[in-house]
mmCIF file of C-alpha atoms in Angstrom:
data_model
loop_
_atom_site.group_PDB
_atom_site.id
_atom_site.type_symbol
_atom_site.label_atom_id
_atom_site.label_comp_id
_atom_site.label_asym_id
_atom_site.label_seq_id
_atom_site.Cartn_x
_atom_site.Cartn_y
_atom_site.Cartn_z
ATOM 1 C CA MET A 218 17.467 -52.297 35.480
ATOM 2 C CA LYS A 219 19.240 -50.137 32.890
ATOM 3 C CA ASN A 220 22.888 -49.181 32.598
ATOM 4 C CA ILE A 221 23.817 -45.628 33.627
ATOM 5 C CA TYR A 222 27.313 -44.710 32.452
ATOM 6 C CA ILE A 223 29.637 -42.139 34.012
ATOM 7 C CA PHE A 224 32.723 -41.116 32.023
ATOM 8 C CA ASP A 225 35.860 -39.253 32.909
ATOM 9 C CA MET A 226 37.113 -37.092 30.017
ATOM 10 C CA ASP A 227 40.900 -36.557 29.797
ATOM 11 C CA GLY A 228 42.694 -39.839 29.162
ATOM 12 C CA THR A 229 39.353 -41.640 28.864
ATOM 13 C CA LEU A 230 37.254 -40.059 26.124
ATOM 14 C CA THR A 231 39.934 -37.692 24.831
ATOM 15 C CA PRO A 232 43.726 -37.428 24.910
ATOM 16 C CA SER A 233 44.693 -35.071 27.756
ATOM 17 C CA ARG A 234 43.665 -31.469 26.977
ATOM 18 C CA ARG A 235 43.015 -32.269 23.328
ATOM 19 C CA LYS A 236 39.991 -32.768 21.144
ATOM 20 C CA MET A 237 38.288 -36.116 20.858
ATOM 21 C CA THR A 238 39.786 -38.013 17.929
ATOM 22 C CA LYS A 239 37.667 -38.244 14.780
ATOM 23 C CA ASP A 240 37.416 -42.029 14.810
ATOM 24 C CA PHE A 241 36.308 -42.124 18.437
ATOM 25 C CA GLU A 242 33.923 -39.202 17.923
ATOM 26 C CA GLU A 243 32.129 -41.195 15.240
ATOM 27 C CA PHE A 244 31.948 -44.310 17.381
ATOM 28 C CA TYR A 245 30.902 -42.517 20.555
ATOM 29 C CA SER A 246 28.300 -40.327 18.827
ATOM 30 C CA ASN A 247 26.532 -43.439 17.538
ATOM 31 C CA TRP A 248 26.820 -45.152 20.911
ATOM 32 C CA ALA A 249 25.573 -42.097 22.829
ATOM 33 C CA GLU A 250 22.315 -41.921 20.906
ATOM 34 C CA ASN A 251 21.136 -45.165 22.500
ATOM 35 C CA HIS A 252 22.603 -44.981 26.006
ATOM 36 C CA THR A 253 22.258 -42.962 29.195
ATOM 37 C CA PHE A 254 25.442 -41.268 30.361
ATOM 38 C CA PHE A 255 26.990 -38.449 32.385
ATOM 39 C CA LEU A 256 30.411 -36.828 32.012
ATOM 40 C CA VAL A 257 32.654 -35.887 34.946
ATOM 41 C CA SER A 258 35.928 -33.981 34.832
ATOM 42 C CA GLY A 259 38.311 -31.925 36.909
ATOM 43 C CA SER A 260 38.237 -29.171 34.294
ATOM 44 C CA ASN A 261 35.699 -26.405 33.881
ATOM 45 C CA LEU A 262 32.937 -25.815 31.351
ATOM 46 C CA GLU A 263 35.091 -23.845 28.944
ATOM 47 C CA LYS A 264 37.763 -26.530 28.676
ATOM 48 C CA ILE A 265 35.413 -29.427 28.103
ATOM 49 C CA LYS A 266 33.729 -27.561 25.260
ATOM 50 C CA GLU A 267 37.138 -27.341 23.603
ATOM 51 C CA GLN A 268 37.517 -31.131 23.681
ATOM 52 C CA VAL A 269 34.102 -32.764 23.416
ATOM 53 C CA PRO A 270 31.847 -32.142 20.373
ATOM 54 C CA GLU A 271 28.636 -30.233 21.044
ATOM 55 C CA ASN A 272 26.400 -33.035 19.793
ATOM 56 C CA ILE A 273 27.837 -35.405 22.403
ATOM 57 C CA LEU A 274 27.370 -32.842 25.179
ATOM 58 C CA ASN A 275 23.759 -32.449 24.061
ATOM 59 C CA LEU A 276 23.192 -36.201 24.316
ATOM 60 C CA SER A 277 24.526 -36.409 27.879
ATOM 61 C CA GLU A 278 22.161 -36.337 30.840
ATOM 62 C CA GLY A 279 24.454 -33.895 32.628
ATOM 63 C CA VAL A 280 28.064 -32.787 32.964
ATOM 64 C CA PHE A 281 29.909 -32.638 36.284
ATOM 65 C CA THR A 282 32.795 -30.154 36.187
ATOM 66 C CA CYS A 283 35.546 -29.176 38.662
ATOM 67 C CA GLY A 284 35.723 -32.691 40.103
ATOM 68 C CA GLY A 285 31.981 -32.972 40.712
ATOM 69 C CA ASN A 286 31.661 -29.577 42.404
ATOM 70 C CA GLN A 287 29.508 -28.205 39.600
ATOM 71 C CA LEU A 288 26.696 -29.857 37.660
ATOM 72 C CA TRP A 289 25.451 -28.544 34.313
ATOM 73 C CA LEU A 290 22.020 -29.593 33.026
ATOM 74 C CA ASN A 291 20.872 -28.436 29.595
ATOM 75 C CA GLY A 292 23.628 -25.843 29.612
ATOM 76 C CA GLU A 293 22.527 -24.353 32.941
ATOM 77 C CA LEU A 294 24.418 -24.541 36.229
ATOM 78 C CA SER A 295 22.440 -26.751 38.618
ATOM 79 C CA TYR A 296 24.734 -26.405 41.632
ATOM 80 C CA ASN A 297 28.141 -24.989 42.552
ATOM 81 C CA HIS A 298 30.180 -25.849 45.654
ATOM 82 C CA GLU A 299 32.554 -22.967 46.320
ATOM 83 C CA PHE A 300 36.076 -23.285 47.712
ATOM 84 C CA LYS A 301 38.204 -20.312 48.743
ATOM 85 C CA PRO A 302 41.806 -21.438 49.344
ATOM 86 C CA GLU A 303 43.670 -19.971 52.301
ATOM 87 C CA ASN A 304 46.771 -17.844 51.782
ATOM 88 C CA ASP A 305 49.018 -20.386 53.496
ATOM 89 C CA LEU A 306 48.075 -23.007 50.894
ATOM 90 C CA LEU A 307 48.749 -20.591 48.036
ATOM 91 C CA HIS A 308 52.114 -19.678 49.573
ATOM 92 C CA PHE A 309 52.984 -23.384 49.907
ATOM 93 C CA LEU A 310 52.227 -23.979 46.214
ATOM 94 C CA GLU A 311 54.320 -20.973 45.201
ATOM 95 C CA GLU A 312 57.237 -22.390 47.188
ATOM 96 C CA LYS A 313 56.837 -25.795 45.534
ATOM 97 C CA LEU A 314 56.931 -24.056 42.182
ATOM 98 C CA LYS A 315 60.250 -22.448 43.099
ATOM 99 C CA GLU A 316 61.714 -25.639 44.557
ATOM 100 C CA SER A 317 60.907 -28.026 41.701
ATOM 101 C CA PRO A 318 63.999 -29.074 39.726
ATOM 102 C CA TYR A 319 61.891 -29.224 36.563
ATOM 103 C CA ALA A 320 63.124 -26.286 34.483
ATOM 104 C CA VAL A 321 60.186 -25.238 32.297
ATOM 105 C CA ARG A 322 57.627 -22.686 33.556
ATOM 106 C CA ALA A 323 54.995 -22.110 30.874
ATOM 107 C CA GLY A 324 52.511 -20.046 32.906
ATOM 108 C CA ASN A 325 49.148 -20.566 34.651
ATOM 109 C CA HIS A 326 50.535 -22.686 37.484
ATOM 110 C CA ILE A 327 47.858 -22.081 40.146
ATOM 111 C CA GLU A 328 44.360 -22.027 38.637
ATOM 112 C CA ASP A 329 41.462 -21.154 40.929
ATOM 113 C CA ARG A 330 38.325 -22.681 39.411
ATOM 114 C CA GLY A 331 36.015 -21.390 42.113
ATOM 115 C CA SER A 332 35.242 -24.811 43.557
ATOM 116 C CA MET A 333 38.702 -26.382 43.306
ATOM 117 C CA LEU A 334 42.353 -25.396 42.926
ATOM 118 C CA ASN A 335 44.493 -26.828 40.132
ATOM 119 C CA PHE A 336 48.284 -26.763 40.528
ATOM 120 C CA SER A 337 50.857 -27.492 37.816
ATOM 121 C CA VAL A 338 54.642 -27.113 37.964
ATOM 122 C CA VAL A 339 55.086 -26.900 34.197
ATOM 123 C CA GLY A 340 51.957 -24.740 33.891
ATOM 124 C CA ARG A 341 48.672 -25.225 32.064
ATOM 125 C CA ASP A 342 49.828 -22.902 29.269
ATOM 126 C CA CYS A 343 52.466 -25.433 28.206
ATOM 127 C CA SER A 344 52.722 -26.768 24.668
ATOM 128 C CA LEU A 345 51.891 -30.380 23.831
ATOM 129 C CA ASP A 346 55.592 -31.281 23.713
ATOM 130 C CA GLN A 347 56.164 -29.651 27.102
ATOM 131 C CA ARG A 348 53.124 -31.465 28.516
ATOM 132 C CA LEU A 349 54.374 -34.857 27.363
ATOM 133 C CA HIS A 350 57.912 -34.127 28.539
ATOM 134 C CA TYR A 351 56.703 -33.167 32.020
ATOM 135 C CA PHE A 352 54.470 -36.239 32.179
ATOM 136 C CA GLU A 353 57.488 -38.430 31.422
ATOM 137 C CA TYR A 354 59.524 -36.579 34.066
ATOM 138 C CA ASP A 355 56.746 -36.956 36.644
ATOM 139 C CA CYS A 356 56.388 -40.690 35.983
ATOM 140 C CA GLU A 357 60.068 -41.060 36.894
ATOM 141 C CA SER A 358 60.305 -38.513 39.728
ATOM 142 C CA ASN A 359 56.847 -38.999 41.290
ATOM 143 C CA GLU A 360 56.832 -35.240 41.883
ATOM 144 C CA ARG A 361 53.084 -34.695 41.770
ATOM 145 C CA ASN A 362 52.320 -37.586 44.080
ATOM 146 C CA ASN A 363 54.878 -36.333 46.608
ATOM 147 C CA ILE A 364 53.425 -32.819 46.566
ATOM 148 C CA ALA A 365 49.867 -34.166 46.883
ATOM 149 C CA GLU A 366 50.821 -36.286 49.879
ATOM 150 C CA GLU A 367 52.535 -33.331 51.543
ATOM 151 C CA ILE A 368 49.430 -31.188 51.075
ATOM 152 C CA MET A 369 47.212 -33.775 52.761
ATOM 153 C CA ILE A 370 49.644 -34.127 55.666
ATOM 154 C CA LYS A 371 49.823 -30.349 56.234
ATOM 155 C CA TRP A 372 46.086 -29.764 55.733
ATOM 156 C CA ASP A 373 43.993 -32.661 57.000
ATOM 157 C CA ASN A 374 40.845 -30.937 55.744
ATOM 158 C CA LEU A 375 41.977 -31.068 52.109
ATOM 159 C CA ASP A 376 42.152 -33.696 49.351
ATOM 160 C CA ALA A 377 44.900 -33.519 46.719
ATOM 161 C CA VAL A 378 44.783 -35.962 43.801
ATOM 162 C CA ILE A 379 46.670 -36.436 40.541
ATOM 163 C CA GLY A 380 44.758 -35.137 37.521
ATOM 164 C CA GLY A 381 45.644 -35.648 33.852
ATOM 165 C CA GLN A 382 49.289 -35.461 32.801
ATOM 166 C CA ILE A 383 50.575 -32.322 34.516
ATOM 167 C CA SER A 384 48.457 -31.210 37.453
ATOM 168 C CA ILE A 385 47.122 -31.752 40.971
ATOM 169 C CA ASP A 386 43.475 -31.117 41.923
ATOM 170 C CA ILE A 387 42.986 -29.666 45.417
ATOM 171 C CA THR A 388 39.591 -29.528 47.150
ATOM 172 C CA PRO A 389 38.117 -29.680 50.652
ATOM 173 C CA LYS A 390 37.736 -33.294 51.797
ATOM 174 C CA GLY A 391 34.740 -34.935 50.185
ATOM 175 C CA MET A 392 34.356 -32.217 47.545
ATOM 176 C CA ASN A 393 35.606 -34.496 44.776
ATOM 177 C CA LYS A 394 34.246 -36.999 42.277
ATOM 178 C CA SER A 395 32.864 -39.110 45.137
ATOM 179 C CA GLN A 396 29.846 -36.753 45.082
ATOM 180 C CA VAL A 397 28.841 -37.829 41.610
ATOM 181 C CA LEU A 398 27.215 -41.208 42.294
ATOM 182 C CA GLY A 399 24.740 -39.764 44.794
ATOM 183 C CA GLU A 400 23.779 -37.010 42.365
ATOM 184 C CA VAL A 401 23.323 -39.466 39.488
ATOM 185 C CA LYS A 402 21.082 -41.641 41.671
ATOM 186 C CA LYS A 403 18.768 -38.669 42.229
ATOM 187 C CA PHE A 404 17.967 -38.769 38.513
ATOM 188 C CA PHE A 405 18.174 -42.544 38.008
ATOM 189 C CA PRO A 406 17.599 -44.491 41.253
ATOM 190 C CA ASN A 407 17.920 -48.262 41.527
ATOM 191 C CA GLU A 408 19.800 -48.815 38.292
ATOM 192 C CA LYS A 409 23.177 -50.296 37.344
ATOM 193 C CA TYR A 410 25.998 -47.712 37.384
ATOM 194 C CA ILE A 411 29.180 -48.042 35.332
ATOM 195 C CA PHE A 412 32.139 -45.678 35.749
ATOM 196 C CA ILE A 413 35.082 -45.542 33.336
ATOM 197 C CA GLY A 414 38.149 -43.421 34.078
ATOM 198 C CA ASP A 415 41.898 -43.397 33.513
ATOM 199 C CA ARG A 416 42.968 -42.728 37.127
ATOM 200 C CA THR A 417 40.813 -45.053 39.196
ATOM 201 C CA MET A 418 43.741 -46.209 41.348
ATOM 202 C CA GLU A 419 44.516 -44.744 44.778
ATOM 203 C CA GLY A 420 45.929 -41.226 44.446
ATOM 204 C CA GLY A 421 44.213 -40.564 41.097
ATOM 205 C CA ASN A 422 41.408 -38.050 40.680
ATOM 206 C CA ASP A 423 38.980 -40.820 39.618
ATOM 207 C CA TYR A 424 39.718 -42.858 42.753
ATOM 208 C CA PRO A 425 37.224 -41.163 45.131
ATOM 209 C CA LEU A 426 34.323 -42.150 42.872
ATOM 210 C CA ALA A 427 35.816 -45.553 42.041
ATOM 211 C CA LYS A 428 36.291 -46.355 45.746
ATOM 212 C CA ILE A 429 32.660 -45.649 46.571
ATOM 213 C CA MET A 430 31.365 -47.601 43.598
ATOM 214 C CA ASN A 431 33.624 -50.580 44.307
ATOM 215 C CA ASN A 432 31.871 -50.935 47.674
ATOM 216 C CA GLN A 433 28.270 -50.701 46.472
ATOM 217 C CA GLU A 434 25.956 -53.141 44.767
ATOM 218 C CA ASN A 435 25.035 -52.684 41.104
ATOM 219 C CA CYS A 436 28.170 -50.652 40.433
ATOM 220 C CA LEU A 437 31.073 -51.404 38.112
ATOM 221 C CA VAL A 438 34.364 -49.528 37.677
ATOM 222 C CA PHE A 439 36.735 -49.871 34.718
ATOM 223 C CA GLN A 440 40.208 -48.481 34.149
ATOM 224 C CA ALA A 441 40.632 -46.992 30.655
ATOM 225 C CA GLY A 442 44.086 -48.234 29.732
ATOM 226 C CA ALA A 443 47.170 -46.788 31.457
ATOM 227 C CA PRO A 444 46.811 -43.516 33.418
ATOM 228 C CA SER A 445 46.668 -40.537 31.016
ATOM 229 C CA ALA A 446 47.452 -42.837 28.090
ATOM 230 C CA GLU A 447 47.231 -41.244 24.660
ATOM 231 C CA ASP A 448 44.960 -44.038 23.425
ATOM 232 C CA GLY A 449 42.856 -44.741 26.511
ATOM 233 C CA TYR A 450 39.715 -44.117 24.453
ATOM 234 C CA LYS A 451 40.459 -47.298 22.480
ATOM 235 C CA ALA A 452 40.031 -49.370 25.626
ATOM 236 C CA VAL A 453 36.774 -47.508 26.288
ATOM 237 C CA SER A 454 35.275 -48.190 22.879
ATOM 238 C CA TYR A 455 36.482 -51.664 22.076
ATOM 239 C CA THR A 456 36.646 -53.236 25.525
ATOM 240 C CA HIS A 457 34.145 -51.620 27.874
ATOM 241 C CA LEU A 458 31.257 -50.131 25.912
ATOM 242 C CA ARG A 459 30.675 -52.903 23.410
ATOM 243 C CA ALA A 460 31.109 -55.499 26.136
ATOM 244 C CA HIS A 461 28.176 -53.997 28.042
ATOM 245 C CA GLU A 462 25.796 -53.459 25.155
ATOM 246 C CA THR A 463 22.548 -55.361 25.385
ATOM 247 C CA PRO A 464 21.205 -57.152 22.272
ATOM 248 C CA GLU A 465 18.625 -54.337 21.988
ATOM 249 C CA HIS A 466 21.378 -51.698 21.897
ATOM 250 C CA ARG A 467 23.271 -53.608 19.224
ATOM 251 C CA VAL A 468 20.148 -53.765 17.040
ATOM 252 C CA CYS A 469 19.524 -50.025 17.559
ATOM 253 C CA ARG A 470 23.100 -49.201 16.600
ATOM 254 C CA ARG A 471 22.873 -51.249 13.401
ATOM 255 C CA ARG A 472 19.574 -49.625 12.459
ATOM 256 C CA GLY A 473 20.672 -46.122 13.437
ATOM 257 C CA VAL A 474 17.806 -45.702 15.936
ATOM 258 C CA LYS A 475 18.240 -42.553 18.050
ATOM 259 C CA LYS A 476 17.616 -42.245 21.789
ATOM 260 C CA LYS A 477 14.349 -40.490 22.528
ATOM 261 C CA GLY A 478 14.185 -37.267 24.479
ATOM 262 C CA GLY A 479 17.934 -36.888 25.044
ATOM 263 C CA GLY A 480 18.316 -34.613 27.933
ATOM 264 C CA GLY A 481 21.331 -33.206 29.080
ATOM 265 C CA GLY A 482 24.287 -31.024 29.540
ATOM 266 C CA GLY A 483 23.907 -29.109 26.330
ATOM 267 C CA GLY A 484 26.477 -26.483 27.085
ATOM 268 C CA GLY A 485 27.969 -28.018 30.152
ATOM 269 C CA GLY A 486 31.383 -29.404 30.557
ATOM 270 C CA GLY A 487 34.447 -30.386 32.385
ATOM 271 C CA GLY A 488 37.614 -32.204 31.553
ATOM 272 C CA GLY A 489 40.285 -34.099 33.408
#
């Protein structure tokens, strides 16, 4: 039984909406050559390419984007679950944007990704300083969680979960990261599955997958530091990955042996 790893991106492998750090890129590139892994993110293909180096994408078995609603294999779209939001939901989000006491509006507040809707009060076009400032505000005010809960009360057919530092991911019920385990098992049945994310707690966008895996045999779930932490990748590299290396993997890493026949999401991507 081999280990099959599933990684969230933002807050886990990279700082939110930023490139993978150089030190972690070096570590993870070496690790990836000898392990089997998938990436899963709430973001789309374009955004993940901005954050994760191409060589790492090429070593992955596949990349799940838009919260698991798209799967990219060898740079090609394998499936796409479409979601067309109703006008009443869009109107509700526009009203929440007007009502929020948070002052900054940077643009790109309601982003339709085709298979999910991403909502942000501060806006996805915000600067890094604005992103961090809103994240601090949200940690104190609980604004995103309150909006997400209101959405699920008003629309019992929708899921709304906290994603990254500034946004809410909205999808039809079940069209979230919970889909990923079943898809991974189609490629690698009867193995050991390990998921690492930064929002595995209830209400986070990693929770749907974490909940399923916590209730199945041969599955492990790990929280990568604090939610959306700037250095969550350090917990990934030094705590989780090395702890689960087999003696064979450690020998391969020392010798620089590369994984044979690396398959995967060459151009695909998604981010959290």
